[in-house]
Amino acid sequence: MSSPPRSSSIKRPDPRNAHSPVPSGPLLRSRASKSSPSATPQQLFYSLKKEIVATNGPAYFERDGIAPETGHLVARSLCEDGDVERKSVTISYNPISLVLSIKMPTVAHEAVQEWVISEVKVKTLLTGFFSVGELDSIFILGPRRYDSFPPPWNNIYKEPDVAITFAGVPLPMIAVEVGYTESWPKLLRDRDLWIIGGAPHVNAVLLVKWNLRKNNHVAGYLELHRPGVANPPRLVSIKKLFELFW
């Protein structure tokens, strides 16, 4: 969420006038609600900001029925808000489903990024798959904003949990989406957004669905999705992804 702000944003009023198959654990919070058809972008922004600031994660919540122009504007404005940024949320707007979603991940989400770095930056070098020079041009980034999708998908706003990308390209080569509070169907919706709206830049989407069970036992699975490829491979033993934390 460190991209430079855009010129169009929600106008802040004077504060003096401000009026899946893996079961979720007991600490998960997931909420969905419809936005009032008469709600202005400003009202939606402050409603979501209030909920974000008041929530201690992990959590997932969304608003549906949001018009594309409003959803895109509110998502960017939330990204640029300091109070929201301090909550370390990831924000998405899907103009296909008209859903604006907020994901407040666990600290363990960072384990997935560390695993991706190890797989891409270390193991590919040791096996000779990539040279040092080739790896210098590959970047592995944590959540950051992508809102430069080509028409007719230009109102998409997406912050992946991890992005594998090259310098100077508008979208990631591989997007990684992690679900703890987020359900498997919602992860599949994220996949569709990347593959459909991100073509031809996005070559693959890696989905990780996990849950923490008794005695800090991690359960879940990982799937790699490519455009036009049915029956993606699934890895069901993902405990090693989280070894840094448990």
CSV table of C-alpha atoms in Angstrom, one decimal:
chain,number,residue,atom,x,y,z
A,1,MET,CA,0.0,0.0,0.0
A,2,SER,CA,2.9,2.3,-0.7
A,3,SER,CA,2.0,3.4,-4.2
A,4,PRO,CA,1.8,7.2,-4.8
A,5,PRO,CA,-1.6,8.8,-4.3
A,6,ARG,CA,-3.8,9.6,-7.3
A,7,SER,CA,-5.3,13.0,-7.9
A,8,SER,CA,-8.9,11.9,-7.4
A,9,SER,CA,-9.8,11.0,-3.8
A,10,ILE,CA,-12.5,11.2,-1.2
A,11,LYS,CA,-12.9,14.7,0.1
A,12,ARG,CA,-12.5,14.6,3.9
A,13,PRO,CA,-14.9,16.8,5.7
A,14,ASP,CA,-14.0,19.0,8.7
A,15,PRO,CA,-13.8,16.6,11.6
A,16,ARG,CA,-15.8,18.9,13.7
A,17,ASN,CA,-18.8,18.1,11.4
A,18,ALA,CA,-18.2,14.4,11.2
A,19,HIS,CA,-21.2,12.7,12.4
A,20,SER,CA,-14.5,-23.7,2.1
A,21,PRO,CA,-13.6,-26.9,2.9
A,22,VAL,CA,-11.3,-25.8,5.7
A,23,PRO,CA,-13.4,-24.8,8.6
A,24,SER,CA,-13.0,-21.4,10.2
A,25,GLY,CA,-11.7,-21.2,13.8
A,26,PRO,CA,-13.6,-19.5,16.6
A,27,LEU,CA,-11.5,-16.3,16.3
A,28,LEU,CA,-12.4,-15.5,12.7
A,29,ARG,CA,-14.6,-12.6,11.9
A,30,SER,CA,-16.3,-12.5,8.5
A,31,ARG,CA,-19.0,-10.0,7.7
A,32,ALA,CA,-20.9,-9.1,4.6
A,33,SER,CA,-23.5,-6.4,4.1
A,34,LYS,CA,-25.2,-4.5,1.3
A,35,SER,CA,-24.3,-0.9,0.8
A,36,SER,CA,-27.2,1.5,0.9
A,37,PRO,CA,-28.1,2.5,-2.7
A,38,SER,CA,-28.2,6.1,-1.6
A,39,ALA,CA,-24.8,6.1,0.2
A,40,THR,CA,-22.3,8.5,-1.2
A,41,PRO,CA,-18.7,7.6,-1.8
A,42,GLN,CA,-17.8,9.7,1.2
A,43,GLN,CA,-20.3,7.9,3.5
A,44,LEU,CA,-19.1,4.5,2.3
A,45,PHE,CA,-15.5,5.5,2.9
A,46,TYR,CA,-16.2,6.6,6.5
A,47,SER,CA,-18.4,3.6,7.2
A,48,LEU,CA,-15.6,1.2,6.1
A,49,LYS,CA,-12.9,3.2,7.8
A,50,LYS,CA,-14.8,3.2,11.1
A,51,GLU,CA,-15.2,-0.6,10.9
A,52,ILE,CA,-11.5,-1.1,10.0
A,53,VAL,CA,-10.2,1.0,12.8
A,54,ALA,CA,-12.5,-0.6,15.3
A,55,THR,CA,-11.7,-4.2,14.3
A,56,ASN,CA,-8.8,-6.3,15.7
A,57,GLY,CA,-8.0,-9.0,13.2
A,58,PRO,CA,-7.9,-11.5,11.8
A,59,ALA,CA,-11.1,-10.5,10.0
A,60,TYR,CA,-12.7,-10.2,6.6
A,61,PHE,CA,-15.7,-8.0,5.7
A,62,GLU,CA,-17.2,-6.7,2.5
A,63,ARG,CA,-19.8,-4.4,1.0
A,64,ASP,CA,-21.7,-5.5,-2.1
A,65,GLY,CA,-23.7,-3.7,-4.7
A,66,ILE,CA,-21.1,-1.0,-5.1
A,67,ALA,CA,-21.0,0.8,-8.4
A,68,PRO,CA,-17.6,0.6,-10.3
A,69,GLU,CA,-16.7,4.3,-10.1
A,70,THR,CA,-17.6,4.4,-6.4
A,71,GLY,CA,-15.8,1.1,-5.5
A,72,HIS,CA,-12.6,2.0,-7.2
A,73,LEU,CA,-12.5,5.5,-5.7
A,74,VAL,CA,-13.3,4.3,-2.2
A,75,ALA,CA,-10.7,1.5,-2.4
A,76,ARG,CA,-8.0,4.0,-3.4
A,77,SER,CA,-9.0,6.5,-0.8
A,78,LEU,CA,-8.9,3.8,2.0
A,79,CYS,CA,-5.4,2.8,0.8
A,80,GLU,CA,-4.2,6.4,1.1
A,81,ASP,CA,-5.6,6.9,4.6
A,82,GLY,CA,-3.0,6.8,7.4
A,83,ASP,CA,-5.3,5.2,10.0
A,84,VAL,CA,-6.3,2.5,7.6
A,85,GLU,CA,-2.7,1.8,6.6
A,86,ARG,CA,-1.7,1.3,10.2
A,87,LYS,CA,-4.2,-1.6,10.4
A,88,SER,CA,-2.2,-3.5,7.7
A,89,VAL,CA,-5.3,-4.5,5.7
A,90,THR,CA,-5.5,-5.5,2.1
A,91,ILE,CA,-8.3,-3.9,0.0
A,92,SER,CA,-10.0,-5.2,-3.1
A,93,TYR,CA,-12.7,-4.0,-5.4
A,94,ASN,CA,-14.3,-6.3,-8.0
A,95,PRO,CA,-16.3,-4.5,-10.6
A,96,ILE,CA,-17.7,-7.8,-11.9
A,97,SER,CA,-19.3,-8.8,-8.6
A,98,LEU,CA,-19.6,-5.2,-7.4
A,99,VAL,CA,-18.0,-6.2,-4.1
A,100,LEU,CA,-15.5,-4.1,-2.1
A,101,SER,CA,-13.7,-6.3,0.4
A,102,ILE,CA,-11.3,-5.7,3.3
A,103,LYS,CA,-9.0,-8.4,4.6
A,104,MET,CA,-7.2,-8.0,7.9
A,105,PRO,CA,-4.7,-10.9,7.8
A,106,THR,CA,-2.8,-12.6,10.6
A,107,VAL,CA,0.9,-12.1,11.1
A,108,ALA,CA,1.4,-15.7,9.8
A,109,HIS,CA,0.5,-14.4,6.3
A,110,GLU,CA,4.1,-13.1,6.2
A,111,ALA,CA,5.2,-16.8,6.3
A,112,VAL,CA,3.8,-17.3,2.9
A,113,GLN,CA,5.8,-14.4,1.5
A,114,GLU,CA,9.0,-15.8,3.1
A,115,TRP,CA,8.2,-19.2,1.6
A,116,VAL,CA,7.8,-17.7,-1.9
A,117,ILE,CA,11.1,-15.8,-1.5
A,118,SER,CA,12.8,-19.1,-0.6
A,119,GLU,CA,11.3,-21.0,-3.5
A,120,VAL,CA,11.9,-18.3,-6.1
A,121,LYS,CA,15.1,-16.6,-5.0
A,122,VAL,CA,17.0,-19.4,-3.3
A,123,LYS,CA,15.9,-22.8,-4.6
A,124,THR,CA,15.8,-21.8,-8.3
A,125,LEU,CA,19.4,-20.4,-7.9
A,126,LEU,CA,20.6,-23.6,-6.2
A,127,THR,CA,19.1,-25.8,-8.9
A,128,GLY,CA,20.4,-23.6,-11.7
A,129,PHE,CA,16.9,-22.8,-13.0
A,130,PHE,CA,17.6,-19.1,-12.8
A,131,SER,CA,21.0,-17.3,-12.9
A,132,VAL,CA,21.9,-14.5,-10.5
A,133,GLY,CA,21.4,-12.0,-13.3
A,134,GLU,CA,17.9,-13.3,-14.1
A,135,LEU,CA,16.9,-13.2,-10.4
A,136,ASP,CA,18.0,-9.6,-10.1
A,137,SER,CA,15.1,-8.7,-12.4
A,138,ILE,CA,12.5,-10.6,-10.5
A,139,PHE,CA,10.9,-8.9,-7.5
A,140,ILE,CA,8.8,-10.4,-4.7
A,141,LEU,CA,6.5,-7.9,-3.1
A,142,GLY,CA,4.1,-7.9,-0.2
A,143,PRO,CA,0.7,-6.3,-0.4
A,144,ARG,CA,0.7,-3.3,-2.7
A,145,ARG,CA,-1.8,-1.6,-4.9
A,146,TYR,CA,-2.7,-2.5,-8.4
A,147,ASP,CA,-5.2,-0.3,-10.1
A,148,SER,CA,-3.9,0.0,-13.7
A,149,PHE,CA,-5.9,-2.8,-15.3
A,150,PRO,CA,-6.6,-2.5,-19.0
A,151,PRO,CA,-10.2,-1.6,-20.2
A,152,PRO,CA,-12.8,-2.8,-19.7
A,153,TRP,CA,-11.4,-3.8,-16.3
A,154,ASN,CA,-10.0,-0.4,-15.4
A,155,ASN,CA,-12.1,-0.1,-12.2
A,156,ILE,CA,-10.5,-3.2,-10.7
A,157,TYR,CA,-8.6,-2.4,-7.5
A,158,LYS,CA,-6.5,-5.3,-6.1
A,159,GLU,CA,-3.9,-5.8,-3.4
A,160,PRO,CA,-2.5,-9.4,-3.5
A,161,ASP,CA,-0.9,-10.9,-0.4
A,162,VAL,CA,2.3,-11.5,-2.5
A,163,ALA,CA,3.2,-10.5,-6.0
A,164,ILE,CA,6.0,-11.9,-8.2
A,165,THR,CA,6.8,-9.3,-10.8
A,166,PHE,CA,9.4,-7.6,-13.1
A,167,ALA,CA,10.4,-4.0,-12.9
A,168,GLY,CA,8.4,-1.6,-15.1
A,169,VAL,CA,5.4,-3.9,-15.7
A,170,PRO,CA,1.9,-2.8,-14.6
A,171,LEU,CA,0.7,-6.1,-13.1
A,172,PRO,CA,2.3,-9.1,-11.4
A,173,MET,CA,3.5,-12.1,-13.3
A,174,ILE,CA,2.2,-14.3,-10.5
A,175,ALA,CA,-0.3,-13.2,-7.8
A,176,VAL,CA,-0.6,-15.0,-4.5
A,177,GLU,CA,-3.8,-14.8,-2.5
A,178,VAL,CA,-4.0,-16.2,1.0
A,179,GLY,CA,-7.2,-17.1,2.8
A,180,TYR,CA,-7.6,-17.5,6.6
A,181,THR,CA,-10.6,-15.3,7.3
A,182,GLU,CA,-11.4,-15.3,3.5
A,183,SER,CA,-13.4,-18.3,2.3
A,184,TRP,CA,-12.3,-20.6,-0.6
A,185,PRO,CA,-15.1,-19.3,-2.9
A,186,LYS,CA,-13.9,-15.8,-2.3
A,187,LEU,CA,-10.3,-16.8,-3.1
A,188,LEU,CA,-11.6,-18.3,-6.4
A,189,ARG,CA,-13.3,-15.0,-7.1
A,190,ASP,CA,-9.9,-13.3,-6.6
A,191,ARG,CA,-8.4,-15.8,-9.0
A,192,ASP,CA,-10.9,-14.9,-11.7
A,193,LEU,CA,-10.3,-11.2,-11.2
A,194,TRP,CA,-6.5,-11.7,-11.8
A,195,ILE,CA,-6.8,-14.1,-14.7
A,196,ILE,CA,-9.6,-12.3,-16.6
A,197,GLY,CA,-8.7,-8.7,-15.8
A,198,GLY,CA,-5.0,-9.1,-15.6
A,199,ALA,CA,-4.5,-10.8,-19.1
A,200,PRO,CA,-2.1,-11.0,-20.7
A,201,HIS,CA,0.3,-9.9,-17.9
A,202,VAL,CA,-0.8,-12.3,-15.1
A,203,ASN,CA,0.5,-15.8,-15.9
A,204,ALA,CA,-0.6,-17.6,-12.8
A,205,VAL,CA,-2.4,-17.2,-9.5
A,206,LEU,CA,-1.4,-19.1,-6.4
A,207,LEU,CA,-4.1,-19.7,-3.8
A,208,VAL,CA,-3.3,-20.7,-0.2
A,209,LYS,CA,-6.2,-21.6,2.1
A,210,TRP,CA,-5.3,-22.4,5.6
A,211,ASN,CA,-6.6,-22.6,9.2
A,212,LEU,CA,-5.0,-23.0,12.6
A,213,ARG,CA,-6.4,-25.9,14.6
A,214,LYS,CA,-5.7,-27.3,18.0
A,215,ASN,CA,-2.1,-27.5,19.3
A,216,ASN,CA,-1.1,-25.0,16.6
A,217,HIS,CA,-1.7,-27.5,13.8
A,218,VAL,CA,-1.9,-25.9,10.4
A,219,ALA,CA,-4.3,-27.4,7.9
A,220,GLY,CA,-5.1,-26.4,4.4
A,221,TYR,CA,-4.0,-26.6,0.8
A,222,LEU,CA,-2.4,-24.7,-2.0
A,223,GLU,CA,-3.4,-24.5,-5.7
A,224,LEU,CA,-1.7,-23.0,-8.7
A,225,HIS,CA,-4.1,-21.7,-11.3
A,226,ARG,CA,-3.1,-20.8,-14.9
A,227,PRO,CA,-5.3,-19.2,-17.6
A,228,GLY,CA,-7.1,-21.9,-19.7
A,229,VAL,CA,-5.8,-24.8,-17.5
A,230,ALA,CA,-8.4,-27.0,-15.8
A,231,ASN,CA,-7.8,-29.2,-12.7
A,232,PRO,CA,-5.0,-27.2,-11.2
A,233,PRO,CA,-2.5,-29.1,-9.0
A,234,ARG,CA,-3.2,-29.1,-5.3
A,235,LEU,CA,-0.7,-29.4,-2.5
A,236,VAL,CA,-2.4,-30.5,0.7
A,237,SER,CA,0.7,-30.5,3.0
A,238,ILE,CA,1.4,-26.9,3.6
A,239,LYS,CA,2.7,-27.0,7.2
A,240,LYS,CA,6.2,-26.1,6.0
A,241,LEU,CA,4.9,-22.7,4.7
A,242,PHE,CA,4.3,-21.7,8.4
A,243,GLU,CA,7.3,-23.2,10.1
A,244,LEU,CA,8.7,-19.8,10.9
A,245,PHE,CA,5.7,-19.2,13.2
A,246,TRP,CA,4.9,-22.6,14.7
